[in-house]
Amino acid sequence: MPPKPRRKNSPREEPKTSLTPTSFLSDPPVERALSIETRKSGGWQVGIHISDAAEYVQPETPIDREARKRGTAAHLGEKIIAVLPAILNERCSLLPDTERLTFSILLTLDESGELLEYEIQASVIQIDYHLTYQQAQAILEPGDAEDHPLSSALRPFLDQIGAASQAARQARLKRGAFELNLPDANSHFDDEGELGAFATAPPAQSAVSELVVLANQAVAAHLQALGVPAIYRVQPMPDPADIQEFIKLSNNLGGELYLETEEEVLPLDFQRFTQQFAGLKSERVLTYLLEDTMKPAVYSTTPKPHFGLGLSEGYTRCTSPLSRYADLLVLRVLQAVFEQGRSSRTTRAKEKVDLHHSSCHGQITWNVLPPDLHHEFETEFASAVVHLTERERVAEDAESDLQGLKKTGLMKETHRANFPGFDYRGAVLWFLCGN
């Protein structure tokens, strides 16, 4: 698609929150920041601010074609095989005291964690603070907080983020979602991770992930309401026969598990399973076995259920556009909607809807995007979903192989035995060549 000029009558806005955003870093680049304010009526307005890579990576440029080929960043130990050039990642990273172009997803939550409304705006933000998760945890730890230089400035912010995320978590569990007690699960992007479900993580990172997933969920609902093409993340339910085998094995290890319906596996079943074998000596083994029954999440152009998150109406990912090409494509759709989308059935219509706000849901009975652009997105996404799914699988396999190498090296040191080696440079080359 040819690059589209930014509309002069659609300026970027300052996020509607009184608190300067703070960015968190698990792995570079720094792609998102959070802001929060407590509402007078109760609840919170949470801002998830995402680096606008779509503004800098134009379609069908050499950088875009290479990013599409790589698909996702791969984390091979301390080495990160990035999707975009380092200079572009630096230009887009949300760093302190520097204005950056962003997409701001403003979520309004009530005290029970239910999402009341939301708004998505192209914006300009400036980060005042940048924290690692270790720093955030140090501020929150009793006894250590008073000694931390940023404690007085950031402790109220972190407390609000923690309260809002805990409420959102309770709302997620209430609808039947589950969590896996697997502290070594990979989640490089502060979302549901490779498993497709929440796993054990440090409190600060868990809080951010909870709100990031909620923002992705809101964007998926918005794209469906607008009727525009999108890339969704879907995860089928496990095979009931596999679950029955798991139940037999777990019951032999001290569990008392069963399926509510033998022909169908629900996320609520997994929630019951994890609750029932929590605290058993065999809990870790059973959790790994339960994880093994889950089917991998894939990309799709059709909104379908996501088992791991307990969602039946579609889910997408847009919060890591510097590290995942699929997220960048979703931001391009939002950019096209805000710059070229029709907010009324005809140009003469007096009543218009706000394409940025959830209040437009159920009111749109026309094609929001120009027909040619709509078709271009549909064609591009249909050709991309299988490739992007495969690229993520390749990255996960490479990361898993490297972890196996580390374990082999540890065993070799401990037992002074000979084990087959693994070529680290070969893993990097394997990933880059797309094999």
XYZ file of C-alpha atoms in Angstrom:
435
model
C 0.000 0.000 0.000
C 1.279 3.491 -0.759
C 1.996 5.653 2.274
C -0.912 7.882 3.233
C -0.326 11.480 4.382
C -1.480 12.404 7.857
C -4.614 14.503 7.781
C -4.062 18.045 8.862
C -7.484 18.147 10.507
C -6.679 15.086 12.621
C -3.892 16.349 14.896
C -2.351 14.205 17.560
C -3.713 14.857 21.025
C -2.193 14.938 24.460
C -3.508 11.933 26.420
C -6.442 12.910 28.619
C -4.834 12.047 31.935
C -3.267 14.178 34.620
C -0.362 11.795 35.268
C 2.740 11.727 33.098
C 3.230 8.241 31.608
C 5.899 5.924 32.968
C 7.565 3.317 30.781
C 8.596 -0.153 31.940
C 11.351 -2.272 30.464
C 11.629 -6.030 30.389
C 13.510 -6.309 27.102
C 14.414 -3.434 24.758
C 13.114 -1.579 22.795
C 10.757 0.406 25.045
C 7.445 0.097 23.202
C 4.779 1.068 25.734
C 4.153 3.249 28.747
C 1.390 3.455 31.323
C -0.482 6.289 32.959
C -3.330 6.171 35.449
C -5.673 8.414 37.371
C -8.323 7.524 39.948
C -11.840 8.625 39.005
C -13.925 10.628 41.470
C -16.823 8.219 40.949
C -14.574 5.225 41.653
C -12.399 3.125 39.413
C -9.598 4.311 37.158
C -8.690 5.621 33.755
C -5.669 3.653 32.596
C -3.606 4.800 29.627
C -1.603 2.292 27.583
C 0.616 4.348 25.275
C 2.183 2.458 22.360
C 5.076 3.607 20.207
C 3.748 4.534 16.765
C 6.002 2.435 14.556
C 3.441 2.735 11.749
C 4.411 6.370 11.254
C 8.039 5.458 10.547
C 7.792 2.068 8.814
C 5.939 2.753 5.583
C 4.466 -0.159 3.564
C 6.588 -1.837 0.893
C 9.807 -0.061 1.813
C 12.982 -2.155 2.251
C 12.689 -1.855 6.047
C 9.059 -2.989 5.903
C 9.844 -6.004 3.699
C 12.670 -7.124 5.995
C 10.466 -6.641 9.081
C 7.752 -8.761 7.481
C 10.285 -11.463 6.644
C 11.530 -11.643 10.245
C 8.035 -11.446 11.711
C 9.018 -11.250 15.360
C 12.008 -10.521 17.548
C 13.861 -13.581 18.850
C 15.408 -13.587 22.320
C 18.431 -15.878 22.287
C 19.894 -15.458 25.740
C 21.309 -11.945 25.964
C 21.165 -11.612 22.172
C 18.003 -10.107 20.663
C 17.438 -10.546 16.934
C 15.345 -7.445 16.298
C 12.657 -6.878 13.686
C 13.663 -3.284 12.930
C 17.066 -1.547 12.680
C 18.596 -0.378 15.946
C 18.509 3.286 14.910
C 14.763 3.076 14.254
C 14.098 1.252 17.523
C 15.977 4.008 19.341
C 14.033 6.696 17.477
C 10.708 5.133 18.477
C 11.519 3.998 22.034
C 9.592 5.749 24.803
C 12.442 7.296 26.769
C 12.357 10.044 29.439
C 12.265 13.741 28.521
C 11.732 13.023 24.823
C 8.506 13.553 22.881
C 7.366 10.489 20.978
C 4.516 9.709 18.583
C 2.194 7.141 20.115
C -1.208 5.524 20.052
C -2.901 6.030 23.422
C -5.521 3.504 24.525
C -7.472 5.051 27.407
C -9.419 2.456 29.396
C -12.087 3.409 31.926
C -12.510 0.704 34.587
C -14.945 0.539 37.469
C -13.914 -0.649 40.917
C -14.723 -4.266 40.036
C -12.359 -4.174 37.039
C -15.069 -4.127 34.369
C -14.269 -2.101 31.265
C -16.871 0.683 31.010
C -15.609 2.521 27.927
C -12.424 3.270 26.051
C -10.876 5.650 23.572
C -7.989 5.255 21.128
C -6.101 8.359 20.025
C -3.020 9.169 17.993
C -1.007 11.188 20.493
C 2.299 12.711 21.500
C 3.660 11.819 24.931
C 6.773 12.518 26.940
C 7.980 10.055 29.540
C 9.075 11.454 32.889
C 10.156 8.136 34.419
C 11.531 4.878 33.109
C 11.678 1.832 35.373
C 12.927 -1.709 35.130
C 10.683 -4.249 36.810
C 13.371 -4.780 39.428
C 13.272 -1.062 40.291
C 9.486 -1.096 40.447
C 9.567 -4.100 42.744
C 12.160 -2.439 44.986
C 9.858 0.566 45.418
C 6.966 -1.720 46.335
C 8.899 -3.958 48.742
C 8.332 -3.171 52.440
C 11.449 -1.702 54.021
C 13.253 -1.046 50.721
C 10.847 1.584 49.395
C 11.931 4.366 51.744
C 15.522 4.052 50.559
C 14.677 4.216 46.849
C 15.212 7.697 45.322
C 12.044 7.455 43.200
C 9.817 6.112 45.960
C 8.018 9.355 46.833
C 7.350 10.153 43.181
C 6.315 6.721 41.951
C 4.939 4.744 44.897
C 1.404 6.255 44.517
C 1.501 5.532 40.778
C 2.602 1.925 41.276
C -0.028 1.406 43.984
C -2.760 2.617 41.606
C -1.472 0.425 38.777
C -1.464 -2.531 41.165
C -5.020 -1.852 42.348
C -6.399 -1.413 38.814
C -4.649 -4.527 37.511
C -5.838 -6.600 40.458
C -9.423 -5.514 39.776
C -8.988 -6.368 36.078
C -7.552 -9.751 37.059
C -10.544 -10.541 39.235
C -12.882 -9.616 36.377
C -10.883 -11.894 34.049
C -11.040 -14.825 36.487
C -14.751 -14.187 36.995
C -15.419 -14.812 33.308
C -13.611 -18.158 33.598
C -10.002 -17.455 32.619
C -7.161 -19.260 34.394
C -3.503 -18.889 35.387
C -0.660 -21.378 35.301
C 1.892 -21.606 38.103
C 4.904 -21.739 35.785
C 7.509 -19.197 36.894
C 9.861 -20.040 34.010
C 7.329 -19.267 31.272
C 8.549 -16.810 28.641
C 6.749 -13.478 28.206
C 9.048 -11.004 26.482
C 6.248 -8.680 25.409
C 4.367 -8.051 28.678
C 1.221 -9.833 27.507
C -0.161 -13.386 27.616
C 3.162 -14.769 26.364
C 3.940 -17.900 24.398
C 1.507 -20.043 26.387
C -1.463 -17.902 25.434
C -2.388 -17.763 29.129
C -1.186 -15.863 32.172
C 1.639 -17.523 34.095
C 3.431 -16.729 37.333
C 5.519 -13.544 37.113
C 6.858 -10.883 39.507
C 4.021 -8.620 40.791
C 5.072 -5.505 38.866
C 5.308 -7.350 35.565
C 2.035 -9.182 36.197
C 0.294 -5.850 36.802
C 1.545 -4.391 33.522
C 0.691 -7.556 31.568
C -2.856 -7.561 32.922
C -3.501 -4.034 31.646
C -1.685 -4.590 28.342
C -3.867 -7.621 27.577
C -6.965 -5.593 28.450
C -5.859 -2.884 25.997
C -5.365 -5.505 23.266
C -8.802 -6.901 24.058
C -10.341 -3.430 23.698
C -8.655 -2.848 20.335
C -9.968 -6.198 19.051
C -13.510 -5.276 20.055
C -13.118 -1.862 18.420
C -11.868 -3.264 15.110
C -14.800 -5.674 15.002
C -17.286 -2.886 15.748
C -15.778 -0.767 12.961
C -16.036 -3.672 10.520
C -12.477 -3.197 9.218
C -9.918 -5.909 8.366
C -7.671 -6.994 11.225
C -5.288 -9.661 12.415
C -6.566 -11.581 15.419
C -4.844 -13.915 17.844
C -6.889 -17.099 18.345
C -6.379 -20.242 20.400
C -8.595 -23.327 19.964
C -9.779 -25.364 22.900
C -7.719 -28.459 23.791
C -8.771 -31.849 22.484
C -11.237 -33.405 24.994
C -9.514 -36.795 24.570
C -6.191 -35.266 25.647
C -7.877 -33.732 28.699
C -9.414 -37.063 29.671
C -5.954 -38.652 29.550
C -4.609 -35.799 31.673
C -7.423 -36.294 34.198
C -6.622 -40.003 34.539
C -2.950 -39.273 35.139
C -3.573 -36.414 37.558
C -6.038 -38.428 39.601
C -3.366 -41.105 39.983
C -1.121 -38.359 41.404
C -3.633 -37.262 44.000
C -6.010 -35.031 42.049
C -9.808 -35.288 41.845
C -10.446 -33.718 38.470
C -13.331 -34.054 36.007
C -14.844 -32.272 33.008
C -18.237 -30.586 33.332
C -19.007 -31.610 29.738
C -17.089 -34.507 28.198
C -17.442 -33.206 24.618
C -16.223 -29.677 25.363
C -13.314 -28.178 27.305
C -13.876 -24.724 28.806
C -11.367 -22.268 30.273
C -13.351 -22.590 33.493
C -12.385 -26.280 33.593
C -8.718 -25.276 33.558
C -9.410 -22.767 36.319
C -10.935 -25.530 38.457
C -8.030 -27.864 37.673
C -5.363 -25.374 38.727
C -7.268 -24.524 41.897
C -7.734 -28.175 42.832
C -4.104 -29.242 42.502
C -2.678 -26.023 43.932
C -0.535 -26.948 46.923
C -0.123 -30.611 45.976
C 3.399 -31.993 45.852
C 2.704 -32.871 42.234
C 1.410 -29.367 41.361
C 4.379 -28.378 39.184
C 4.320 -31.663 37.254
C 0.563 -31.452 36.758
C 0.818 -27.845 35.593
C 3.379 -28.783 32.942
C 1.193 -31.670 31.827
C -1.838 -29.386 31.655
C 0.133 -26.872 29.632
C 1.068 -29.630 27.207
C -2.618 -30.223 26.371
C -3.058 -26.630 25.173
C -3.040 -25.932 21.458
C -0.787 -23.153 20.160
C -2.241 -19.725 19.498
C -2.160 -18.605 15.848
C -2.924 -15.520 13.785
C -6.190 -15.308 11.872
C -8.166 -12.752 9.873
C -11.331 -13.971 11.593
C -12.130 -13.211 15.250
C -12.430 -16.515 17.056
C -12.212 -17.608 20.704
C -8.950 -17.430 22.618
C -8.947 -20.316 25.079
C -6.060 -19.230 27.304
C -7.595 -15.805 27.970
C -11.151 -17.080 28.272
C -12.323 -14.842 25.411
C -15.076 -15.862 23.018
C -15.290 -12.711 20.898
C -11.804 -12.209 19.509
C -8.440 -10.886 20.669
C -5.616 -9.035 18.931
C -2.143 -7.781 19.774
C -0.929 -4.271 18.993
C 1.234 -3.317 21.983
C 4.629 -4.482 20.634
C 4.846 -2.899 17.160
C 8.658 -2.595 17.258
C 9.066 -6.301 18.034
C 6.182 -8.036 16.218
C 5.165 -7.286 12.657
C 1.561 -8.359 13.300
C 1.230 -5.607 15.932
C 2.545 -3.067 13.420
C -0.106 -4.140 10.900
C -2.863 -3.615 13.466
C -1.582 -0.091 14.142
C -1.671 0.608 10.400
C -5.373 -0.237 10.357
C -6.033 2.114 13.273
C -4.012 4.828 11.539
C -6.052 4.374 8.355
C -9.334 4.529 10.300
C -8.389 7.757 12.056
C -7.046 9.439 8.930
C -9.383 8.163 6.207
C -12.341 6.551 7.983
C -15.897 7.701 7.398
C -17.689 8.781 10.564
C -21.162 8.945 8.927
C -23.126 7.146 6.242
C -22.942 10.105 3.848
C -21.019 13.350 3.719
C -24.315 15.221 4.125
C -25.325 13.445 7.319
C -25.380 15.743 10.327
C -24.953 13.009 12.900
C -21.487 11.496 13.069
C -19.964 8.838 15.294
C -16.656 9.063 17.083
C -14.445 6.453 15.437
C -11.959 6.796 18.302
C -14.428 5.897 21.053
C -16.318 2.773 22.101
C -19.544 4.817 21.980
C -19.640 4.175 18.208
C -20.189 0.445 18.688
C -23.490 -0.750 17.256
C -24.065 2.488 15.343
C -21.980 1.873 12.203
C -23.931 0.545 9.203
C -21.523 1.624 6.462
C -18.012 0.779 5.277
C -15.627 2.841 7.385
C -12.606 2.562 5.080
C -12.495 3.404 1.355
C -13.247 0.209 -0.646
C -9.808 0.001 -2.293
C -7.980 0.407 1.023
C -10.302 -2.073 2.747
C -9.528 -4.636 0.037
C -5.770 -3.984 0.250
C -5.764 -4.674 3.972
C -7.840 -7.843 3.516
C -5.479 -9.168 0.848
C -2.323 -8.321 2.798
C -3.569 -9.823 6.064
C -4.785 -13.026 4.402
C -1.305 -13.574 2.964
C 0.482 -12.648 6.205
C -1.187 -14.665 8.978
C 0.319 -18.076 8.168
C 3.802 -16.618 7.654
C 3.698 -14.609 10.893
C 2.461 -17.605 12.867
C 5.339 -19.672 11.497
C 7.918 -16.986 12.275
C 6.817 -16.863 15.902
C 7.058 -20.647 16.076
C 10.609 -20.517 14.677
C 11.592 -17.896 17.275
C 10.084 -19.948 20.098
C 11.904 -23.084 18.926
C 15.213 -21.219 18.756
C 14.725 -19.855 22.274
C 13.786 -23.312 23.545
C 16.868 -24.865 21.943
C 19.114 -22.283 23.575
C 17.542 -22.957 26.972
C 18.241 -26.642 26.388
C 21.877 -25.787 25.648
C 22.179 -23.917 28.930
C 20.718 -26.847 30.855
C 23.060 -29.242 29.056
C 26.030 -27.045 29.944
C 24.975 -27.004 33.588
C 24.647 -30.782 33.637
C 28.011 -31.119 31.942
C 29.657 -28.960 34.611
C 27.869 -30.774 37.416
C 28.331 -34.352 36.254
C 31.400 -33.888 34.028
C 29.677 -35.865 31.322
C 29.693 -35.376 27.584
C 26.534 -34.026 26.003
C 25.741 -33.059 22.412
C 26.560 -29.410 21.755
C 24.442 -26.639 20.304
C 25.751 -23.981 17.929
C 24.551 -20.570 19.179
C 25.618 -18.865 15.929
C 23.749 -21.514 14.002
C 20.548 -20.673 15.878
C 20.870 -17.006 14.948
C 21.523 -17.842 11.294
C 18.663 -20.357 11.294
C 16.237 -17.712 12.545
C 17.379 -14.991 10.124
C 17.240 -17.288 7.111
C 13.652 -18.225 7.907
C 14.182 -21.980 8.019
